Coordinates of C-alpha atoms in Angstrom, one line a residue:
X24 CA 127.1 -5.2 155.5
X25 CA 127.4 -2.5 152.7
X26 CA 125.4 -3.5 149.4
X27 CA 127.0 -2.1 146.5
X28 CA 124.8 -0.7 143.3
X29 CA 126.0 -1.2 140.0
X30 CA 125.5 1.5 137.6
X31 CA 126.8 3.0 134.3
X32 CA 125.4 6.4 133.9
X33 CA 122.9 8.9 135.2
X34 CA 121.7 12.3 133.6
X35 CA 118.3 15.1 133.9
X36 CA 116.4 12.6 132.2
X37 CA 116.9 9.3 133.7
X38 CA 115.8 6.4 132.9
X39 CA 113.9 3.6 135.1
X40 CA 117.5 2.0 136.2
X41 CA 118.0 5.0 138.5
X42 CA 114.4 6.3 139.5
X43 CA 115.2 2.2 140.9
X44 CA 118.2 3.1 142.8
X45 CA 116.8 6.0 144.0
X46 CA 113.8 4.1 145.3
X47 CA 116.0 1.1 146.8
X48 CA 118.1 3.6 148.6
X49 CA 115.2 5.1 150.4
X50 CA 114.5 1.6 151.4
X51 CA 117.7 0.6 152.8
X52 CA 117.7 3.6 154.1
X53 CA 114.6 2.5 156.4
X54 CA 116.4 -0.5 156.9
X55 CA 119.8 1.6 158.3
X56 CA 121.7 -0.7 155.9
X57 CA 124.6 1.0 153.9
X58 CA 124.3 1.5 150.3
X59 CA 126.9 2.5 148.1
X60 CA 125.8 3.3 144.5
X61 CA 128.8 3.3 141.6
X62 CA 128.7 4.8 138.6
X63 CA 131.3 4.5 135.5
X64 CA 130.6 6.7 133.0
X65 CA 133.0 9.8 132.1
X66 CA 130.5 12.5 133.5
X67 CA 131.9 15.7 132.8
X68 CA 129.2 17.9 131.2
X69 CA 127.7 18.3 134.5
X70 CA 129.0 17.7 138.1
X71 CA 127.6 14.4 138.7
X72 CA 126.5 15.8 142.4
X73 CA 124.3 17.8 140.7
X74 CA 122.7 14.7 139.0
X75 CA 122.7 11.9 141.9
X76 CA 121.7 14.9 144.3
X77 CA 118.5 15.6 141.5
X78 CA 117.3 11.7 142.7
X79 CA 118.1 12.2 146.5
X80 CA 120.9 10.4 146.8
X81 CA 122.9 11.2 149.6
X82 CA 126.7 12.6 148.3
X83 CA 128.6 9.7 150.4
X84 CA 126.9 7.1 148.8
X85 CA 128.2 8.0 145.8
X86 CA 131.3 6.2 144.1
X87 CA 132.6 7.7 140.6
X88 CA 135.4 5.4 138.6
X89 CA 136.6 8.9 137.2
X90 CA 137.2 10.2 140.8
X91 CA 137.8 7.4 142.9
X92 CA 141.7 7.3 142.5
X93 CA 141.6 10.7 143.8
X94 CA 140.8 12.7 147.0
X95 CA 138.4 14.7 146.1
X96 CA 134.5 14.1 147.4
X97 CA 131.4 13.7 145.7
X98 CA 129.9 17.5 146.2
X99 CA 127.9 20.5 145.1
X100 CA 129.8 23.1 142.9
X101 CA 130.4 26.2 145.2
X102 CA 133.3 27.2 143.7
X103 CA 133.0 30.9 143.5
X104 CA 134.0 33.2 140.2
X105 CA 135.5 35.7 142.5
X106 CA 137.7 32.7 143.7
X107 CA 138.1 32.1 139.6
X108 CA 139.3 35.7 138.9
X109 CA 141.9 35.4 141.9
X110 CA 143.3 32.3 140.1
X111 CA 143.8 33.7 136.7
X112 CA 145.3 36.8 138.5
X113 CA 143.0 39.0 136.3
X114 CA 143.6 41.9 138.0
X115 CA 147.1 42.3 136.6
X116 CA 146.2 41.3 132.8
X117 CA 144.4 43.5 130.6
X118 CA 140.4 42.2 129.9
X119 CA 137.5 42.9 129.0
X120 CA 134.3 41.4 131.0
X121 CA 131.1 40.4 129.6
X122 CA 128.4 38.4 131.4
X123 CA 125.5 37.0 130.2
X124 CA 122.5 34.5 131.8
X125 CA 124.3 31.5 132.1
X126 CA 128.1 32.5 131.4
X127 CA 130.9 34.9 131.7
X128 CA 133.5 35.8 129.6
X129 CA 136.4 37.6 129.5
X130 CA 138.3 38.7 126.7
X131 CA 142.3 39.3 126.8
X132 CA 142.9 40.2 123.0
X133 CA 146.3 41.2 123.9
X134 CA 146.6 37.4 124.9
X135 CA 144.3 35.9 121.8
X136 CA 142.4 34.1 124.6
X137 CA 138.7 34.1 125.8
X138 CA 138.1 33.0 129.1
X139 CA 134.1 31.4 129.1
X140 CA 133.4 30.6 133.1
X141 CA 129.9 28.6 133.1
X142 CA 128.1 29.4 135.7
X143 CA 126.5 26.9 138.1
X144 CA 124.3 29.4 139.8
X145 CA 124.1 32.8 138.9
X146 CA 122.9 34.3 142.1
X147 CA 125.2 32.8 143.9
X148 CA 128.1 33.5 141.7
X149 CA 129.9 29.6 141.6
X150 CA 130.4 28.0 138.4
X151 CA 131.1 24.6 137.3
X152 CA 133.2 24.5 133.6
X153 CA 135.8 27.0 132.5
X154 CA 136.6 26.9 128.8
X155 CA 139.7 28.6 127.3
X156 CA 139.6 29.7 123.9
X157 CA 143.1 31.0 121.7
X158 CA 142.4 32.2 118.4
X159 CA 139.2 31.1 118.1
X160 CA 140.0 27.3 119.0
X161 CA 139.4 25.6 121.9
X162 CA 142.2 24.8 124.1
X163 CA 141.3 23.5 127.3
X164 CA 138.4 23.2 129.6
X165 CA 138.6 23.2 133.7
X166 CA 135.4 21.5 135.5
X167 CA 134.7 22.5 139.0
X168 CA 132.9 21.2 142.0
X169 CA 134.2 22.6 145.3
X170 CA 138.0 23.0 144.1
X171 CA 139.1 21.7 140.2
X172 CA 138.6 18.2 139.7
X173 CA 138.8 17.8 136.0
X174 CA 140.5 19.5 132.7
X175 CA 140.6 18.5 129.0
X176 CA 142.9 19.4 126.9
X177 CA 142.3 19.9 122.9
X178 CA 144.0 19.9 119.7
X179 CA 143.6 20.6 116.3
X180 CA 141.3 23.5 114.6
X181 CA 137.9 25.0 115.3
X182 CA 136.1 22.7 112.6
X183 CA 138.0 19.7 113.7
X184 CA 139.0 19.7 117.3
X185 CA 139.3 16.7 119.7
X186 CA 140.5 15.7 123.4
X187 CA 143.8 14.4 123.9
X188 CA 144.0 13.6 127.0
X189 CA 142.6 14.6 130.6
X190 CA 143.9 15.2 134.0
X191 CA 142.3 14.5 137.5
X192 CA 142.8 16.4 140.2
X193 CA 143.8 16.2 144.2
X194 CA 142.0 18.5 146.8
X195 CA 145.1 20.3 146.7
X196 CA 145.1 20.7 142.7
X197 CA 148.1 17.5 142.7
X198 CA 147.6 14.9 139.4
X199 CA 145.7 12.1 140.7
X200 CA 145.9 10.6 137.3
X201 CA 146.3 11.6 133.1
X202 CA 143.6 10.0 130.8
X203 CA 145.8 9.8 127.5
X204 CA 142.9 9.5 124.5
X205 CA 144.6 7.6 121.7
X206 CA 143.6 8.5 117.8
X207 CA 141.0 5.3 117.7
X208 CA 139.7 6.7 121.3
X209 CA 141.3 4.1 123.2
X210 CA 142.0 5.5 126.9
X211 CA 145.5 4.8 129.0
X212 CA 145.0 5.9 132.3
X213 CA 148.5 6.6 134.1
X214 CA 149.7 7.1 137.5
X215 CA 152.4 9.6 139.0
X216 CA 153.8 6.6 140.5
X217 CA 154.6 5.1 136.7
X218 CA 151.7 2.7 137.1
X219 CA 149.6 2.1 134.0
X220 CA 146.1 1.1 133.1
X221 CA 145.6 0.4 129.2
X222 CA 142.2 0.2 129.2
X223 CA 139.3 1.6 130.9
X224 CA 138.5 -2.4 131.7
X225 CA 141.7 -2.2 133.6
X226 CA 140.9 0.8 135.8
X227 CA 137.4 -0.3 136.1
X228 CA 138.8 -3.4 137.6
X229 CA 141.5 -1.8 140.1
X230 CA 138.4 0.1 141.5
X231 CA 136.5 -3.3 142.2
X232 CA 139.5 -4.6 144.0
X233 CA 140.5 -1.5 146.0
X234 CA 136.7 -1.9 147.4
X235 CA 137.8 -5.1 149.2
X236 CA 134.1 -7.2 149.1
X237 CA 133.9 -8.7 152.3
X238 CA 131.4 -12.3 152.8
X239 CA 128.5 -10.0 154.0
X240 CA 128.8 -7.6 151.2
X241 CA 125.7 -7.5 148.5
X242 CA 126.5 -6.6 145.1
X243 CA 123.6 -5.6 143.1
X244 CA 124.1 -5.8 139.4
X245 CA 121.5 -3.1 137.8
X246 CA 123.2 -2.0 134.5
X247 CA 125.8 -4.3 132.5
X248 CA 127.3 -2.2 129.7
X249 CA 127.9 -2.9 126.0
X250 CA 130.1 -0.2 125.7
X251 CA 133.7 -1.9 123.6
X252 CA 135.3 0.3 126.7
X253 CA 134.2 -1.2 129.4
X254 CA 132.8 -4.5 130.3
X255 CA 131.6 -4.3 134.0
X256 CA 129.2 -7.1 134.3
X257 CA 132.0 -9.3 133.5
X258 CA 134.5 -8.0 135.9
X259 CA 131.8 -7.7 138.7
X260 CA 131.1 -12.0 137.9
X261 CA 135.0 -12.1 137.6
X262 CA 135.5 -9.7 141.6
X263 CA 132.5 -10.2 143.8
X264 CA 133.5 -13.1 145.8
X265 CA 133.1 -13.1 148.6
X266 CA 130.3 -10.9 148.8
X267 CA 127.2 -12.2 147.3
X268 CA 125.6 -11.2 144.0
X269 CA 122.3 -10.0 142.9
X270 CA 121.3 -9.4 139.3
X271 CA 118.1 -7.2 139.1
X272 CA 116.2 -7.5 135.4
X273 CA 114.8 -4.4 134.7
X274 CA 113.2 -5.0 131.6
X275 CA 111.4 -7.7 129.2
X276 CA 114.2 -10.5 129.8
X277 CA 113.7 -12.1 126.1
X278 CA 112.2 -11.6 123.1
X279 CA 109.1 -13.6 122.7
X280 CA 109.4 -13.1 118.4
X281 CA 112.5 -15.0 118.7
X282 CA 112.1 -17.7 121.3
X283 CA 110.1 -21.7 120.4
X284 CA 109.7 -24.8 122.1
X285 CA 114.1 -25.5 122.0
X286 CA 115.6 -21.8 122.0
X287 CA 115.2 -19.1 123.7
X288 CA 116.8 -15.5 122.9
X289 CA 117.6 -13.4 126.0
X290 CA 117.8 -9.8 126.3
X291 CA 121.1 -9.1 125.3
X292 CA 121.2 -6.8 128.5
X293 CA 120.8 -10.2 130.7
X294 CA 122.0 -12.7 128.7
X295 CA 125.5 -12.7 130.4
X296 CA 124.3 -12.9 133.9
X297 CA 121.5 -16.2 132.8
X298 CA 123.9 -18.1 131.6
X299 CA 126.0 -17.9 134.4
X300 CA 123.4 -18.6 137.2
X301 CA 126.0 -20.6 139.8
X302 CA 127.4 -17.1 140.7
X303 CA 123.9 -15.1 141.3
X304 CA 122.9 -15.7 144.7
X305 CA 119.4 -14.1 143.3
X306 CA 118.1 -12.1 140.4
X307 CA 115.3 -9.8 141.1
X308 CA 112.0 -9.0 139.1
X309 CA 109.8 -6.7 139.5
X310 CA 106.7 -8.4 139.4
X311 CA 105.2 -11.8 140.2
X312 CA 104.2 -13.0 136.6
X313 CA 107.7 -12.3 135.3
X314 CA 109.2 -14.1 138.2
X315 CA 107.3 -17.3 137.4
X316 CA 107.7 -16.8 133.4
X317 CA 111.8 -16.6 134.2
X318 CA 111.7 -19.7 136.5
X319 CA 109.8 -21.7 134.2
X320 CA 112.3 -20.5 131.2
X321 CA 115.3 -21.0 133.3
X322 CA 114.3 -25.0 133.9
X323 CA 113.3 -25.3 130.2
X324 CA 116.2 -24.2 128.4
X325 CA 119.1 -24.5 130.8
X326 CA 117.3 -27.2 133.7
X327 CA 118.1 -24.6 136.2
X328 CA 116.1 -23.2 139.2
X329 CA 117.9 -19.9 140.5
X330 CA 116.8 -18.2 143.3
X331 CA 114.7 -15.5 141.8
X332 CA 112.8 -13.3 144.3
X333 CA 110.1 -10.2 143.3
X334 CA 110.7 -6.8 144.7
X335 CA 108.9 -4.2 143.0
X336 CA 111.7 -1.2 141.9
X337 CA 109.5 1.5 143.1
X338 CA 108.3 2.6 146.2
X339 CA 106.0 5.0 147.9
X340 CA 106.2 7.0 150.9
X341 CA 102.4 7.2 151.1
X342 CA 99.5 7.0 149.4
X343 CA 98.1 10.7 147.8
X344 CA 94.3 12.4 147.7
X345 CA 93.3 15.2 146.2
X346 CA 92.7 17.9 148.1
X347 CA 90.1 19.6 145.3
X348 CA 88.6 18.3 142.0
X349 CA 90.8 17.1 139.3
X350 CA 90.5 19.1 136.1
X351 CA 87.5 17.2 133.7
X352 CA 88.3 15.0 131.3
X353 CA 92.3 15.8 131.8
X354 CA 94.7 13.2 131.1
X355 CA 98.6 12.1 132.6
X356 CA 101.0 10.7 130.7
X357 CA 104.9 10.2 131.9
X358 CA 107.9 8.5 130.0
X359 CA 111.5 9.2 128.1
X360 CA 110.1 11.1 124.9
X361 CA 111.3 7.5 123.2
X362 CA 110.0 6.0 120.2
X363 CA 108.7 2.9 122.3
X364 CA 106.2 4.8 124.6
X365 CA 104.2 5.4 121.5
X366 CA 103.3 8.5 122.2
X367 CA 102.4 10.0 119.3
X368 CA 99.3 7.1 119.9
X369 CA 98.3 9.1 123.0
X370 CA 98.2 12.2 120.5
X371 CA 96.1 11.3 117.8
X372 CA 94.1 9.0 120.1
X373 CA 93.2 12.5 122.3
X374 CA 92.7 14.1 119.1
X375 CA 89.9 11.3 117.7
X376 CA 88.4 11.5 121.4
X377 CA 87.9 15.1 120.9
X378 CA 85.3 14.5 118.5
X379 CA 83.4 12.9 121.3
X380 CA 84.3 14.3 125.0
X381 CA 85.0 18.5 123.8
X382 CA 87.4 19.0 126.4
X383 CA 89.5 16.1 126.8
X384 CA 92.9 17.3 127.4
X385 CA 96.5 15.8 127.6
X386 CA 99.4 16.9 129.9
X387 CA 102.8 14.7 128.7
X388 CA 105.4 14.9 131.6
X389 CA 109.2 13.8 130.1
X390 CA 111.8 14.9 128.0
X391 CA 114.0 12.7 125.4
X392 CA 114.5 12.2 121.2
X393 CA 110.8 12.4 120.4
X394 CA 109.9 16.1 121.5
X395 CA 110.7 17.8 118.0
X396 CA 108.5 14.8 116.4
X397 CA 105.8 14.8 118.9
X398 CA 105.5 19.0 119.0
X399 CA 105.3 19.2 114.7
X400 CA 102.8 16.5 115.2
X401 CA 100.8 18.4 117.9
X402 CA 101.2 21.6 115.7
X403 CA 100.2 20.4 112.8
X404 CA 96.8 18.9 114.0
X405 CA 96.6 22.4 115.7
X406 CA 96.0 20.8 118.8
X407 CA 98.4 23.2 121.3
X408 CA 95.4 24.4 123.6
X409 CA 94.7 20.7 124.5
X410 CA 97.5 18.4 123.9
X411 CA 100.8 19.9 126.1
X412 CA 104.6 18.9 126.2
X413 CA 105.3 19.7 129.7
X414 CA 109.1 18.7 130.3
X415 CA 110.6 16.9 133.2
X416 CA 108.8 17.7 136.2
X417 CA 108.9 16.4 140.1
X418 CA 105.0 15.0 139.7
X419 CA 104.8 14.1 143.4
X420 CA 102.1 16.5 144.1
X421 CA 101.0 16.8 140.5
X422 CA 99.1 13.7 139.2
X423 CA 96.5 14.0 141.9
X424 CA 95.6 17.1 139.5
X425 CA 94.1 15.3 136.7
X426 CA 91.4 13.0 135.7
X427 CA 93.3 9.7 134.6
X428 CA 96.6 8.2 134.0
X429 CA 96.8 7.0 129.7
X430 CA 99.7 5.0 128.4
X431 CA 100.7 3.2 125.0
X432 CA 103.7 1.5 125.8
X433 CA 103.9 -1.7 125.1
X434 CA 106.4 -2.9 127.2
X435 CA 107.3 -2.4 130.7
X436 CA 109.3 -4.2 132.9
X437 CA 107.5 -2.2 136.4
X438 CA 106.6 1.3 134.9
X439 CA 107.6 3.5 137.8
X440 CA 104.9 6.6 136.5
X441 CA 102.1 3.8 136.8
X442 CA 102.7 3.0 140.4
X443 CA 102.7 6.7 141.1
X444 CA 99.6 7.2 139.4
X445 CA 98.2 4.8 141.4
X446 CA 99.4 6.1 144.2
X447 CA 97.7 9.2 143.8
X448 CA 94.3 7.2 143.2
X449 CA 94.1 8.1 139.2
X450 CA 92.0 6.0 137.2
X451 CA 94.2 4.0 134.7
X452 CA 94.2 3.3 130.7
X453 CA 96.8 0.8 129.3
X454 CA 97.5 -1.9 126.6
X455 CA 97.6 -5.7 128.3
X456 CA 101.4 -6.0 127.7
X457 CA 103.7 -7.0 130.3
X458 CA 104.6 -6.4 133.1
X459 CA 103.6 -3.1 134.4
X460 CA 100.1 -2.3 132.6
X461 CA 98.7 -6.0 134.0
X462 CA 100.1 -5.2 137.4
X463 CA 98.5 -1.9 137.9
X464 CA 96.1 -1.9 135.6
X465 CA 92.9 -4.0 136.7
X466 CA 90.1 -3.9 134.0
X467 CA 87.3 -2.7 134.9
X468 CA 88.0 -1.9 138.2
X469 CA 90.5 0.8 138.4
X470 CA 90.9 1.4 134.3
X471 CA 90.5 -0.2 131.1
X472 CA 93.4 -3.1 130.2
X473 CA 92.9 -3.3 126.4
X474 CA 93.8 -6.1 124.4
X475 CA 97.3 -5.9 122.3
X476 CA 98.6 -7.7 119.5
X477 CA 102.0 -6.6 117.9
X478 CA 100.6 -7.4 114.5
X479 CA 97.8 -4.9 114.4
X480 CA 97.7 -2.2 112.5
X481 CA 98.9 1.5 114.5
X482 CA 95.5 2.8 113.5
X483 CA 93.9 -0.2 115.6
X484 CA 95.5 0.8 118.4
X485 CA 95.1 4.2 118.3
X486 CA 91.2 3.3 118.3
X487 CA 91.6 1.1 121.0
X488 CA 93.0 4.2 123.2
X489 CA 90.4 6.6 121.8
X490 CA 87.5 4.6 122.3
X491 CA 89.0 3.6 126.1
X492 CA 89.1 7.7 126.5
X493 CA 85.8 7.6 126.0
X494 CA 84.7 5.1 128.1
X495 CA 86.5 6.5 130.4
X496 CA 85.0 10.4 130.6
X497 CA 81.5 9.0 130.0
X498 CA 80.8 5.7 131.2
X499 CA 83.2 5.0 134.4
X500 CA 83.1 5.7 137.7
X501 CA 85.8 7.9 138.2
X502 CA 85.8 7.9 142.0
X503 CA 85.3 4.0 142.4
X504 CA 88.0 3.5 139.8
X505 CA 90.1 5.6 142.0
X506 CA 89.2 3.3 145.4
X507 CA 90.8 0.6 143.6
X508 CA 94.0 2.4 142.4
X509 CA 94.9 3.2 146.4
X510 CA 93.9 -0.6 147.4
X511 CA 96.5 -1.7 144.5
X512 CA 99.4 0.8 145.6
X513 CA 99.2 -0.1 148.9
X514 CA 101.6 -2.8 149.1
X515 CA 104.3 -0.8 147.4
X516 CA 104.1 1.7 150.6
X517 CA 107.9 2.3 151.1
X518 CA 107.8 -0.1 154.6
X519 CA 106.4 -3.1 152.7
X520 CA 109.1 -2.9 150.3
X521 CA 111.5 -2.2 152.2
X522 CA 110.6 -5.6 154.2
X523 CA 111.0 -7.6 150.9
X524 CA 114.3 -6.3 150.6
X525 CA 115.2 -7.0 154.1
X526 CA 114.1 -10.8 153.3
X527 CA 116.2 -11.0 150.3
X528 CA 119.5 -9.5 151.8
X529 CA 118.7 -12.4 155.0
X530 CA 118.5 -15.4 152.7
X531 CA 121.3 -14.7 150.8
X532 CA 123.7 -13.9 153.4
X533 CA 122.5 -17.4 154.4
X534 CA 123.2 -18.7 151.7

């Protein structure tokens, strides 16, 4: 058996799809069951080693549609600039050299070219792009791993320049393949041996069939795309037989503003894979009150009863203390810097608090499209000392630092950062929205699970999360509250998961 994960995309700031994947793999891993996870997107601003190895994924379990059709591995860039200079045969052409932090250059004005080698690591002297430069526009750009796997070539001027098309590259620097990029974008993919792929549907779908899914083969469906490009989720329902497919819903599954009595609109993400239950062998929630929401739904609307099983995305490989007091009255928060985390709640909620509990501070772990927002909005309450964008960080060893764990989102499908804070024994602060808050969150007894209606005012809210900050700091029993948090994450100790996972794959190979 080999259980194939279905991804689009991965980058520094991931979202929950692949902290999921990264979790899963630790538990098949446990389970000594092979795990392949494939990714489709054109990944070329970073080697996409660098960004699977960043969530401890192992390089072989890594398949890339951009690199498949070729021979060269998944692996760290150690190709060395000395190795670079060799290649260009610098020593026999007249240059200038200039190196800065992140980059080299050199300059052949005899030529009209710069030469702009990125490096991966400094210290170590490899790099991982190379960008060529005549007359001031761009002309090309190499990308590196352990030999050239990539280049782009550009045309047109240095207001208005584009990619044409791309090459992929053999170990031994042979074309694997030529991306042509037509003027509406559309991508042709063709072979030295004349064969040719006109869309990236095409190729994505030549990749599926070279992987030859045999009857005890899982296919786990984590990411369909909407991309006019590419439609995986279909080809995946169209390919996977005979191995059997899983769907896992990662989010809300339907929109509860649009759904009565007769309809029911789906999360366009899902909607695909719910109408087309016959071919799921399961679909996989994260908790138990969505499962039984999406069962009920599922025989409503559409009189169907799929097999849907809960396996919580996250994981942990043990529960965390503290081995000295948390900071007073500090706060955790964790999330994309996105517009639906609410963040800027958190802000002016710790800023209101203030006015009761002096030193009430607030640590905000994540990066994404809010920062520039969120940082004018902490600057312009002058509250820098106490309220701190921190940036991505590995908070394994870091939540057990702090006081309590605060969000404002109002929707989350699991909420990886809450089972982690649980983990760690933090006291929790949360709006009663599904599905993560109500799992991890018990009023009370390990937090404060405030009451949530879409229709109130921000400013209601806000005073909802300032007043629970105050409870919090002056009325709770931090170290009871704490109790409870390590009771609740026990079950999602990497072994128990790992044992609902190994039920799952059983009854489906049964199937």
């Amino acid at each position: 058996m080999t259980v194939y994960n279905i991804n689009l995309g991965i980058g520094w700031a991931s979202s929950g799809v692949e902290y999921a994947q990264a979790y899963r793999a630790k538990s098949f891993s446990k389970l000594n069951i092979p795990a392949k996870f494939i990714f489709s997107d054109l990944i070329l601003a970073n080697n996409i080693e660098d960004l699977t190895a960043n969530l401890g994924f192992a390089d072989e379990q890594i398949i890339w549609l951009y690199n498949f059709f070729t021979d060269v591995k998944i692996a760290p860039s150690n190709y060395q600039l000395k190795q670079l200079e060799h290649d260009l045969k610098l020593a026999n052409r007249k240059h200038e050299k200039a190196v800065a932090d992140n980059e080299v250059q050199y300059i052949l004005n005899e030529e009209g070219l710069r030469i702009v080698a990125r490096f991966h690591d400094k210290k170590k002297q490899t790099i991982d792009q190379v960008s060529y430069v005549s007359n001031g526009v761009m002309v090309k750009r190499d990308f590196y791993s352990y030999v050239k796997y990539a280049c782009e070539y550009y045309s047109g001027t240095k207001d208005n320049n584009h990619v044409t098309f791309r090459e992929f590259y053999n170990e031994d620097g042979s074309i694997a393949y030529t991306e042509h990029l037509q003027a509406n974008q559309h991508e042709i993919f063709e072979f030295p041996d004349q064969q040719i792929f006109y869309s990236k549907n095409d190729l994505y779908r030549a990749m599926i069939k070279r992987l030859d899914f045999q009857a005890d083969d899982v296919i786990i469906l984590d990411r369909m795309s909407e991309d006019d490009k590419l439609d995986n989720g279909q080809i995946i329902f169209e390919q996977h037989q005979p191995a059997k497919l899983i769907v896992v819903v990662h989010a809300d599954h339907y929109d509860v503003h649009h759904t009565n009595s007769r309809n029911i609109l789906w999360n366009n993400f899902y909607e695909y894979s719910f109408t087309h239950t016959k071919d799921v062998a399961s679909y996989i929630v994260a908790t138990d009150k969505q499962r039984e929401l999406f069962a009920k739904q599922e025989k409503q609307y559409y009189h169907q009863t799929p097999q849907i099983n809960t396996v919580p995305v996250g994981s942990l490989t043990q529960l965390r203390y503290s081995t000295e007091p948390a900071r007073p009255h500090s706060l955790i928060t964790a999330s994309r810097l996105a517009s639906e985390k609410h963040l800027d709640w958190l802000v002016k909620a710790v800023i209101a608090a203030r006015q009761q509990v002096a030193d009430v501070t607030l640590d905000i772990y994540g990066q994404g499209a809010e920062q520039t927002r969120l940082q004018k909005l902490i600057t312009d309450n002058h509250a820098e000392s106490y309220i701190q964008l921190k940036g991505q960080h590995d908070l394994t060893d870091v939540y057990t630092k702090y006081a309590a764990y605060i969000a404002a989102s109002t929707s989350e499908g699991f909420g990886l950062s809450l089972l982690e804070a649980v983990g760690s024994g933090l006291p929790m602060i949360g709006f009663d929205v599904p599905y993560g808050n109500q799992t991890f969150i018990d009023d009370e007894q390990n937090g404060y699970l405030m009451p949530y209606d879409n229709d109130w005012s921000d400013q209601k809210k806000i005073k909802l999360l300032t007043d629970a900050i105050v409870k919090m700091f002056t009325v709770a029993d931090l170290k009871d509250f704490g109790h409870h948090s390590h009771k609740l994450a026990e079950p999602y100790l990497v072994e128990n998961v790992a044992k609902k996972w190994q039920k799952v794959l059983e009854e489906v190979s049964h199937d």
